[in-house]
Short mmCIF file of C-alpha atoms and ligand atoms in Angstrom, two decimals:
data_model
loop_
_atom_site.label_atom_id
_atom_site.label_comp_id
_atom_site.label_asym_id
_atom_site.label_seq_id
_atom_site.Cartn_x
_atom_site.Cartn_y
_atom_site.Cartn_z
CA MET A 1 -0.07 -0.14 -0.16
CA THR A 2 0.84 3.43 -0.13
CA ASP A 3 3.56 5.61 1.75
CA LEU A 4 1.47 7.64 4.59
CA SER A 5 2.95 11.13 3.63
CA VAL A 6 1.51 12.59 0.18
CA ALA A 7 3.97 13.45 -2.60
CA ASN A 8 3.36 16.00 -5.24
CA THR A 9 5.19 17.67 -7.60
CA ALA A 10 8.57 17.87 -7.89
CA ASN A 11 9.41 21.03 -5.98
CA GLN A 12 6.29 21.04 -3.82
CA PRO A 13 7.15 19.72 -0.53
CA ALA A 14 5.03 17.12 0.81
CA LEU A 15 2.23 17.39 3.59
CA ASP A 16 3.70 15.42 6.60
CA VAL A 17 0.34 13.62 7.62
CA GLU A 18 1.72 11.43 9.69
CA ALA A 19 2.94 14.11 11.89
CA ILE A 20 -0.21 16.11 11.49
CA ARG A 21 -2.09 13.11 12.10
CA ARG A 22 -0.64 13.05 15.89
CA ASP A 23 -2.22 16.34 16.50
CA PHE A 24 -5.65 14.87 15.96
CA PRO A 25 -5.80 12.36 19.01
CA ILE A 26 -9.26 10.93 18.07
CA LEU A 27 -7.80 9.41 14.70
CA SER A 28 -5.71 7.00 16.60
CA GLN A 29 -8.40 4.81 17.99
CA GLN A 30 -10.00 1.74 17.15
CA VAL A 31 -13.56 1.33 16.24
CA ASN A 32 -15.61 -1.71 16.01
CA GLY A 33 -12.31 -3.46 16.46
CA LYS A 34 -10.42 -1.43 13.62
CA PRO A 35 -8.62 1.23 13.38
CA LEU A 36 -10.60 4.26 12.57
CA VAL A 37 -11.03 5.81 9.36
CA TYR A 38 -12.90 8.91 9.46
CA LEU A 39 -14.21 9.96 6.04
CA ASP A 40 -17.18 11.95 7.26
CA ASN A 41 -15.40 15.40 7.56
CA GLY A 42 -18.04 17.08 5.37
CA ALA A 43 -20.46 16.62 8.24
CA SER A 44 -18.11 17.64 11.05
CA ALA A 45 -14.36 17.65 10.95
CA GLN A 46 -11.91 16.25 14.04
CA LYS A 47 -10.20 19.01 16.54
CA PRO A 48 -6.37 19.35 16.77
CA VAL A 49 -4.75 19.34 20.67
CA ALA A 50 -4.01 23.00 19.64
CA VAL A 51 -7.77 23.70 19.69
CA LEU A 52 -8.44 21.19 22.85
CA ASP A 53 -5.67 23.00 24.65
CA ALA A 54 -6.88 26.66 23.88
CA MET A 55 -10.47 25.62 25.28
CA ASP A 56 -9.15 24.09 28.16
CA ARG A 57 -6.40 26.75 29.13
CA TYR A 58 -9.69 29.43 28.37
CA TYR A 59 -11.50 27.70 31.53
CA ARG A 60 -8.81 26.88 33.39
CA GLU A 61 -7.19 30.40 33.52
CA MET A 62 -9.61 33.26 32.23
CA HIS A 63 -13.14 32.07 32.01
CA SER A 64 -15.56 34.83 33.06
CA ASN A 65 -18.17 36.80 31.07
CA VAL A 66 -17.02 39.10 28.44
CA HIS A 67 -17.58 42.89 28.09
CA ARG A 68 -18.28 43.39 31.79
CA GLY A 69 -15.10 45.16 32.57
CA ALA A 70 -15.57 44.60 36.12
CA HIS A 71 -12.53 42.56 36.95
CA THR A 72 -9.08 40.93 35.74
CA LEU A 73 -10.77 37.47 34.72
CA GLY A 74 -13.38 39.39 32.77
CA ASP A 75 -10.68 41.27 31.05
CA ARG A 76 -8.82 38.45 30.16
CA ALA A 77 -12.05 36.77 28.74
CA THR A 78 -13.00 39.76 26.70
CA SER A 79 -8.94 40.08 25.24
CA ALA A 80 -9.33 36.54 24.21
CA PHE A 81 -12.87 36.66 22.88
CA GLU A 82 -12.02 39.56 20.81
CA GLY A 83 -8.49 38.48 19.93
CA ALA A 84 -10.64 35.37 18.14
CA ARG A 85 -12.68 37.52 16.30
CA GLU A 86 -9.53 39.32 15.25
CA THR A 87 -8.11 36.03 14.18
CA VAL A 88 -11.16 35.58 12.10
CA ARG A 89 -11.13 39.01 10.37
CA GLY A 90 -7.55 38.21 9.25
CA PHE A 91 -8.40 34.83 7.97
CA LEU A 92 -11.50 36.32 5.61
CA ASN A 93 -9.31 39.66 4.96
CA ALA A 94 -12.41 41.57 6.33
CA ALA A 95 -11.80 45.28 6.35
CA SER A 96 -12.94 45.29 9.90
CA THR A 97 -13.97 43.36 13.29
CA ARG A 98 -17.19 45.44 13.01
CA GLU A 99 -18.04 43.25 10.02
CA ILE A 100 -17.66 40.17 11.99
CA ILE A 101 -20.59 38.50 13.62
CA TRP A 102 -20.52 35.33 15.90
CA THR A 103 -23.09 33.34 15.46
CA ARG A 104 -23.91 29.47 16.18
CA GLY A 105 -23.04 28.22 12.67
CA THR A 106 -23.71 28.87 8.81
CA THR A 107 -27.33 27.89 9.53
CA GLU A 108 -27.88 30.57 12.20
CA ALA A 109 -25.69 33.07 9.78
CA ILE A 110 -28.00 32.62 7.04
CA ASN A 111 -31.50 32.93 9.12
CA LEU A 112 -29.95 36.27 10.33
CA VAL A 113 -29.17 37.63 6.83
CA ALA A 114 -32.49 36.40 5.27
CA ASN A 115 -34.59 37.97 8.29
CA GLY A 116 -32.28 41.24 7.91
CA LEU A 117 -32.95 41.46 4.44
CA ALA A 118 -36.83 41.19 4.82
CA PRO A 119 -37.48 44.75 4.96
CA ARG A 120 -35.78 45.01 1.40
CA LEU A 121 -37.97 42.59 -0.28
CA GLN A 122 -41.38 42.76 -1.71
CA SER A 123 -43.95 40.75 -3.63
CA GLY A 124 -42.75 39.46 -6.86
CA ASP A 125 -38.92 40.02 -5.77
CA GLU A 126 -36.49 37.11 -6.57
CA ILE A 127 -33.92 35.34 -4.50
CA LEU A 128 -31.77 33.16 -6.73
CA VAL A 129 -30.17 30.18 -4.99
CA THR A 130 -28.76 27.05 -6.79
CA GLN A 131 -30.15 23.42 -7.00
CA MET A 132 -27.20 22.19 -5.29
CA GLU A 133 -27.63 24.35 -1.99
CA HIS A 134 -27.71 22.61 1.57
CA HIS A 135 -31.18 23.24 3.02
CA ALA A 136 -29.78 25.77 5.46
CA ASN A 137 -29.46 28.13 2.21
CA ILE A 138 -32.70 27.46 0.84
CA VAL A 139 -35.38 26.88 4.02
CA PRO A 140 -34.23 30.35 5.67
CA TRP A 141 -35.33 32.21 2.10
CA GLN A 142 -38.39 30.36 1.67
CA MET A 143 -39.51 31.61 4.85
CA VAL A 144 -38.65 35.14 4.12
CA ALA A 145 -40.40 34.50 0.95
CA GLU A 146 -43.44 33.49 2.58
CA ARG A 147 -43.36 36.87 4.35
CA THR A 148 -42.74 38.90 1.96
CA GLY A 149 -44.00 37.55 -1.15
CA ALA A 150 -40.90 37.35 -2.83
CA LYS A 151 -39.66 34.19 -4.43
CA VAL A 152 -37.27 31.64 -4.23
CA ILE A 153 -35.81 30.54 -7.68
CA PRO A 154 -33.03 27.95 -8.06
CA ILE A 155 -30.28 27.94 -10.50
CA PRO A 156 -30.25 24.35 -12.37
CA VAL A 157 -27.18 21.92 -12.40
CA THR A 158 -25.74 20.00 -14.98
CA PRO A 159 -25.71 16.22 -14.48
CA ALA A 160 -22.13 16.67 -13.86
CA GLY A 161 -22.58 18.76 -10.79
CA GLU A 162 -22.03 22.15 -12.30
CA LEU A 163 -23.92 25.22 -12.18
CA GLU A 164 -25.67 26.01 -15.56
CA LEU A 165 -24.10 29.18 -16.29
CA ASP A 166 -26.14 30.12 -18.95
CA SER A 167 -29.48 29.52 -17.07
CA PHE A 168 -27.90 31.44 -14.18
CA HIS A 169 -27.44 34.58 -16.74
CA SER A 170 -30.86 34.19 -18.15
CA LEU A 171 -32.31 34.19 -14.92
CA LEU A 172 -30.86 37.58 -13.46
CA ASN A 173 -33.53 40.34 -14.13
CA GLU A 174 -34.47 43.30 -12.39
CA ARG A 175 -36.65 41.50 -9.92
CA THR A 176 -33.47 39.39 -8.49
CA LYS A 177 -32.80 41.03 -5.09
CA VAL A 178 -30.49 38.24 -3.76
CA LEU A 179 -27.99 36.04 -4.89
CA ALA A 180 -27.07 33.14 -2.06
CA VAL A 181 -25.10 30.28 -3.46
CA ALA A 182 -22.82 27.75 -1.81
CA HIS A 183 -19.05 28.15 -2.32
CA VAL A 184 -18.59 24.50 -2.45
CA SER A 185 -21.28 21.73 -2.50
CA ASN A 186 -21.51 19.56 0.32
CA VAL A 187 -22.91 16.68 -1.76
CA LEU A 188 -21.32 17.40 -5.14
CA GLY A 189 -17.68 18.65 -3.75
CA THR A 190 -18.20 21.02 -6.54
CA VAL A 191 -16.54 24.09 -6.24
CA ASN A 192 -18.67 27.14 -7.84
CA PRO A 193 -17.41 30.01 -9.55
CA ILE A 194 -18.47 32.35 -6.87
CA ALA A 195 -16.09 35.08 -7.89
CA ALA A 196 -17.78 35.42 -11.34
CA LEU A 197 -21.35 34.89 -10.16
CA ILE A 198 -20.78 37.78 -7.32
CA ASN A 199 -19.23 40.06 -10.16
CA GLU A 200 -22.22 39.34 -12.30
CA ALA A 201 -24.74 40.16 -9.48
CA LYS A 202 -22.59 43.55 -8.40
CA LYS A 203 -23.39 44.63 -12.12
CA ARG A 204 -27.17 44.63 -11.23
CA GLY A 205 -27.07 45.73 -7.65
CA ILE A 206 -28.00 42.28 -6.42
CA ILE A 207 -27.01 41.40 -2.55
CA THR A 208 -24.85 38.64 -2.58
CA LEU A 209 -24.54 35.78 0.05
CA VAL A 210 -21.88 32.97 0.02
CA ASP A 211 -22.57 29.81 1.98
CA GLY A 212 -18.92 28.74 3.06
CA ALA A 213 -19.45 25.92 5.04
CA GLN A 214 -17.76 23.57 2.99
CA ALA A 215 -15.15 25.81 1.62
CA VAL A 216 -13.26 27.03 4.61
CA PRO A 217 -12.13 23.63 5.63
CA HIS A 218 -9.93 23.64 2.35
CA TYR A 219 -9.80 27.10 1.30
CA GLN A 220 -9.38 30.66 2.99
CA PRO A 221 -11.41 33.11 0.99
CA ASP A 222 -10.58 36.70 0.74
CA VAL A 223 -13.96 38.56 1.14
CA GLN A 224 -12.39 41.91 -0.02
CA ALA A 225 -11.33 40.19 -3.06
CA LEU A 226 -14.64 38.55 -3.89
CA ASP A 227 -16.56 41.63 -3.02
CA CYS A 228 -19.45 39.39 -1.66
CA ASP A 229 -22.01 41.35 0.70
CA PHE A 230 -22.21 38.10 2.98
CA TYR A 231 -20.00 35.10 3.64
CA ALA A 232 -21.10 32.49 6.58
CA PHE A 233 -19.31 29.37 7.57
CA SER A 234 -19.29 26.91 10.86
CA SER A 235 -16.13 26.46 12.97
CA HIS A 236 -16.74 22.51 13.41
CA LYS A 237 -16.23 21.70 9.82
CA MET A 238 -12.92 23.43 9.64
CA PHE A 239 -11.38 21.69 12.81
CA GLY A 240 -12.79 23.95 15.47
CA PRO A 241 -15.58 23.32 18.18
CA THR A 242 -19.40 23.30 17.42
CA GLY A 243 -22.10 25.90 18.69
CA ILE A 244 -20.26 28.61 16.81
CA GLY A 245 -19.93 30.04 13.46
CA VAL A 246 -19.29 33.36 11.60
CA LEU A 247 -20.89 35.81 9.46
CA TYR A 248 -19.02 38.11 7.58
CA GLY A 249 -21.23 41.15 6.38
CA LYS A 250 -20.33 44.56 4.82
CA SER A 251 -20.72 47.06 7.26
CA HIS A 252 -23.45 49.22 5.53
CA LEU A 253 -25.57 46.37 5.22
CA LEU A 254 -25.33 45.32 8.67
CA GLU A 255 -25.93 48.94 9.68
CA GLU A 256 -29.09 48.91 7.91
CA MET A 257 -30.41 45.38 8.71
CA PRO A 258 -32.52 45.09 11.87
CA PRO A 259 -31.40 43.06 14.57
CA TYR A 260 -31.68 39.26 14.56
CA GLN A 261 -32.41 38.74 18.30
CA GLY A 262 -33.15 41.05 21.08
CA GLY A 263 -31.68 40.67 25.02
CA GLY A 264 -28.55 41.64 26.62
CA GLU A 265 -25.38 43.31 24.82
CA MET A 266 -27.12 43.93 21.49
CA ILE A 267 -28.46 47.37 23.01
CA GLU A 268 -27.35 50.72 23.78
CA ARG A 269 -29.89 51.76 26.10
CA VAL A 270 -33.40 49.98 26.98
CA SER A 271 -36.49 51.82 28.04
CA PHE A 272 -39.96 51.21 27.84
CA GLU A 273 -40.56 54.03 25.81
CA ARG A 274 -37.55 53.53 23.21
CA THR A 275 -34.76 50.86 23.13
CA THR A 276 -31.72 51.86 20.75
CA TRP A 277 -29.08 49.17 19.26
CA ASN A 278 -25.59 48.61 19.87
CA THR A 279 -22.96 49.22 17.75
CA LEU A 280 -21.37 46.73 15.15
CA PRO A 281 -20.85 43.94 15.73
CA TYR A 282 -22.70 43.47 18.78
CA LYS A 283 -26.13 44.73 17.69
CA PHE A 284 -26.38 41.06 16.37
CA GLU A 285 -25.18 39.36 19.35
CA ALA A 286 -27.62 39.18 22.06
CA GLY A 287 -26.96 37.46 25.03
CA THR A 288 -23.82 35.60 26.69
CA PRO A 289 -22.06 34.63 23.57
CA ALA A 290 -19.95 31.14 23.09
CA ILE A 291 -16.81 32.29 24.26
CA ALA A 292 -14.66 29.27 24.74
CA GLU A 293 -15.65 28.18 21.48
CA ALA A 294 -14.78 31.47 20.14
CA VAL A 295 -11.29 30.93 21.51
CA GLY A 296 -11.26 27.30 19.87
CA LEU A 297 -12.05 28.44 16.58
CA GLY A 298 -9.21 31.30 16.50
CA ALA A 299 -6.84 28.42 17.63
CA ALA A 300 -8.14 26.28 14.75
CA ILE A 301 -7.75 29.14 12.42
CA ASP A 302 -4.06 29.58 13.68
CA TYR A 303 -3.73 25.95 13.38
CA LEU A 304 -4.47 25.95 9.92
CA GLY A 305 -2.41 29.10 9.27
CA SER A 306 0.60 26.86 10.41
CA LEU A 307 0.41 24.24 7.82
CA ASP A 308 1.86 24.80 3.87
CA ARG A 309 -1.54 25.64 2.56
CA LYS A 310 -0.43 24.89 -0.99
CA ALA A 311 1.15 21.29 0.10
CA MET A 312 -2.17 20.95 2.04
CA GLU A 313 -4.14 21.54 -1.30
CA ALA A 314 -2.03 19.22 -3.06
CA ALA A 315 -2.36 16.58 -0.90
CA GLU A 316 -6.28 16.61 -0.71
CA SER A 317 -6.19 16.62 -4.52
CA ALA A 318 -4.13 13.65 -4.39
CA LEU A 319 -6.57 12.00 -2.01
CA LEU A 320 -9.50 12.73 -4.87
CA ILE A 321 -7.44 11.39 -7.56
CA ARG A 322 -6.69 8.25 -5.90
CA ALA A 323 -10.53 7.73 -4.78
CA ASN A 324 -11.22 8.64 -8.61
CA ASP A 325 -8.79 5.97 -9.89
CA LEU A 326 -10.01 3.46 -7.94
CA VAL A 327 -14.10 3.87 -8.62
CA GLU A 328 -13.72 1.30 -11.42
CA SER A 329 -12.47 -1.35 -9.07
CA VAL A 330 -15.99 -1.64 -7.53
CA PRO A 331 -18.84 -3.09 -9.72
CA GLY A 332 -21.85 -0.94 -10.34
CA MET A 333 -20.32 1.99 -8.37
CA GLU A 334 -21.37 5.59 -9.59
CA ILE A 335 -19.93 9.18 -8.50
CA ILE A 336 -22.30 11.50 -8.46
CA GLY A 337 -20.80 14.91 -8.84
CA THR A 338 -17.84 15.04 -11.26
CA ALA A 339 -17.11 18.69 -11.68
CA THR A 340 -13.77 19.79 -12.82
CA ASP A 341 -13.14 21.79 -9.62
CA LYS A 342 -14.13 19.71 -6.52
CA VAL A 343 -12.58 19.42 -3.44
CA PRO A 344 -11.84 15.96 -1.97
CA VAL A 345 -15.54 14.65 -1.44
CA ILE A 346 -17.41 11.58 -3.30
CA SER A 347 -20.64 11.00 -3.23
CA PHE A 348 -21.53 7.24 -4.55
CA LYS A 349 -24.07 4.68 -5.16
CA ILE A 350 -23.60 1.04 -5.59
CA ALA A 351 -26.08 -1.05 -7.82
CA GLY A 352 -27.96 -3.11 -5.77
CA LEU A 353 -27.10 -1.62 -2.58
CA HIS A 354 -29.00 1.04 -0.42
CA PRO A 355 -26.59 3.82 0.73
CA SER A 356 -27.47 3.21 4.57
CA ASP A 357 -26.45 -0.29 3.98
CA ILE A 358 -23.11 0.86 2.73
CA GLY A 359 -22.58 3.12 5.70
CA THR A 360 -23.42 0.53 8.20
CA LEU A 361 -21.12 -2.06 6.86
CA LEU A 362 -18.26 0.24 6.52
CA ASP A 363 -18.60 1.17 10.30
CA GLN A 364 -18.08 -2.63 10.68
CA GLN A 365 -14.60 -1.91 9.26
CA GLY A 366 -14.09 1.27 11.41
CA ILE A 367 -14.72 3.16 8.32
CA ALA A 368 -17.12 6.26 9.08
CA ILE A 369 -18.61 7.70 6.21
CA ARG A 370 -22.29 9.85 5.65
CA THR A 371 -25.31 8.48 3.83
CA GLY A 372 -28.42 9.78 3.52
CA HIS A 373 -30.00 13.07 1.47
CA HIS A 374 -27.30 15.20 2.88
CA CYS A 375 -29.88 18.16 3.68
CA ALA A 376 -30.24 18.73 0.12
CA MET A 377 -33.33 17.11 -0.91
CA PRO A 378 -33.70 19.40 -3.98
CA LEU A 379 -30.35 17.53 -5.52
CA MET A 380 -31.49 14.18 -4.43
CA ASP A 381 -34.62 14.69 -6.54
CA PHE A 382 -32.64 16.39 -9.49
CA TYR A 383 -30.44 12.98 -9.52
CA GLY A 384 -33.52 10.72 -8.85
CA VAL A 385 -32.04 9.09 -5.53
CA PRO A 386 -33.49 8.99 -1.98
CA GLY A 387 -29.76 9.57 -1.23
CA THR A 388 -26.20 8.77 -1.59
CA ALA A 389 -23.11 7.35 0.40
CA ARG A 390 -20.24 10.17 0.91
CA ALA A 391 -16.86 9.95 1.72
CA SER A 392 -15.35 13.43 2.54
CA PHE A 393 -11.67 14.01 2.99
CA ALA A 394 -9.56 16.30 4.81
CA PHE A 395 -5.71 16.84 4.62
CA TYR A 396 -5.31 14.42 7.69
CA ASN A 397 -6.60 11.54 6.02
CA THR A 398 -4.12 9.04 3.86
CA LEU A 399 -3.92 7.32 0.24
CA ASN A 400 -3.84 4.23 2.73
CA GLU A 401 -7.49 5.43 4.01
CA VAL A 402 -8.52 5.81 0.66
CA GLU A 403 -7.47 2.30 -0.50
CA GLN A 404 -8.92 1.05 2.70
CA LEU A 405 -12.35 2.34 1.76
CA PHE A 406 -12.21 0.89 -1.59
CA THR A 407 -10.97 -2.64 -0.64
CA ALA A 408 -14.09 -2.69 2.08
CA LEU A 409 -16.45 -1.41 -0.60
CA GLN A 410 -14.89 -3.98 -3.25
CA LYS A 411 -15.98 -6.73 -0.20
CA ILE A 412 -19.30 -5.38 0.60
CA GLN A 413 -20.12 -4.92 -3.18
CA ARG A 414 -18.98 -8.81 -3.62
CA LEU A 415 -21.00 -10.27 -0.71
CA PHE A 416 -24.24 -8.19 -0.58
CA ALA A 417 -24.94 -6.44 -4.06
C1 PLP B 501 -22.97 23.69 2.35
C2 PLP B 501 -23.77 23.85 3.98
N1 PLP B 501 -24.11 24.67 4.22
C3 PLP B 501 -24.54 25.09 5.35
C4 PLP B 501 -24.39 23.68 6.35
C5 PLP B 501 -25.06 23.92 7.83
O1 PLP B 501 -24.01 23.91 8.41
P1 PLP B 501 -24.44 24.33 10.05
O2 PLP B 501 -24.88 23.10 10.31
O3 PLP B 501 -22.77 23.90 10.78
O4 PLP B 501 -25.01 25.52 10.43
C6 PLP B 501 -23.75 22.77 6.05
C7 PLP B 501 -23.84 21.34 6.71
O5 PLP B 501 -23.31 20.49 6.39
C8 PLP B 501 -23.43 22.66 4.66
O6 PLP B 501 -22.96 21.49 4.31
#
């Protein structure tokens, strides 16, 4: 079988995957009597020691509530929390921390925007999404459409799982008010040409939101270069803790939007006659925030920053190439999503086997994948399947693990299909 370290082009230093794996203690365990092969990173990725330690240290040495200014621990907690916000700002290359809003995750970030844009929408307005969106980037828009009389319109995808760009252009019109699109599809792995889409939308004054949930584990987006109005992502998919995510938003739009939730922290002054809102970003952060989680996300970003990005991308693409090469070794296996530009994710079906049976049988071999509709039912309808099996790889996965997946699939196919 293959060496653990992934060699790339001649002048490209290989990613030291073996060393990286030691940073993720959860990976070195046995599951069902077999070494764990974790290929469900698209659902949630594992956490390096750097993240676990940062959160542990936060609770041991500095926990208190933030922004109260009454004592030393409060100051320490506030500076760790706001320091993490600055780390996120740097990661996204946002102009200001005023544009970085903590949320519970991508889902809450998109709900916040949909709610905040409601006053701009009226009957007949159109919100463009894509056929490949996660429900998190469909349902909040349907809810706001219900309230305002706007319509949610999907941009179709090709059988290969790429956006139909001609259709996108012909769908744009004077009623289009919002374009909300995934940077990367969670099912297909397709990397959408968001820079070009945003550029087209901008020409028509359309507000743009990018769902970056599946992109940030692989890429570092530059929100100023993209010139998107909003960019949303979740910490837990990019090696940080659960319970926290980020909404980047252009400050002039955030200023204009009404608060999402009311309570402590988001106010300037409260009286029974009139309540006024806090400045950005706090206007959108009602209640005590997820402080340790913010610190953990900051540590995850720092950890990613310590890796060689180019080597990481090359290692990930080597995993995808190996997986694609091995598809033919499993009779009846078909990949759903064969876009030219893809992150290392394979959604597949195997003739004669139900996806959930594939998942269960792989789990018996210690191999974790995801099966089902992946919160993308409209995409499942497009492909005419109830669900798929999905293996989603991260930079800590090895070529050996890809081969183990396919060896197990061959066995399952022989015995059960
Ligand atoms: C593309 C995409 N968008 C949004 C989400 C929702 O993320 P969260 O559940 O962390 O809010 C996911 C989660 O799988 C996703 O893959």
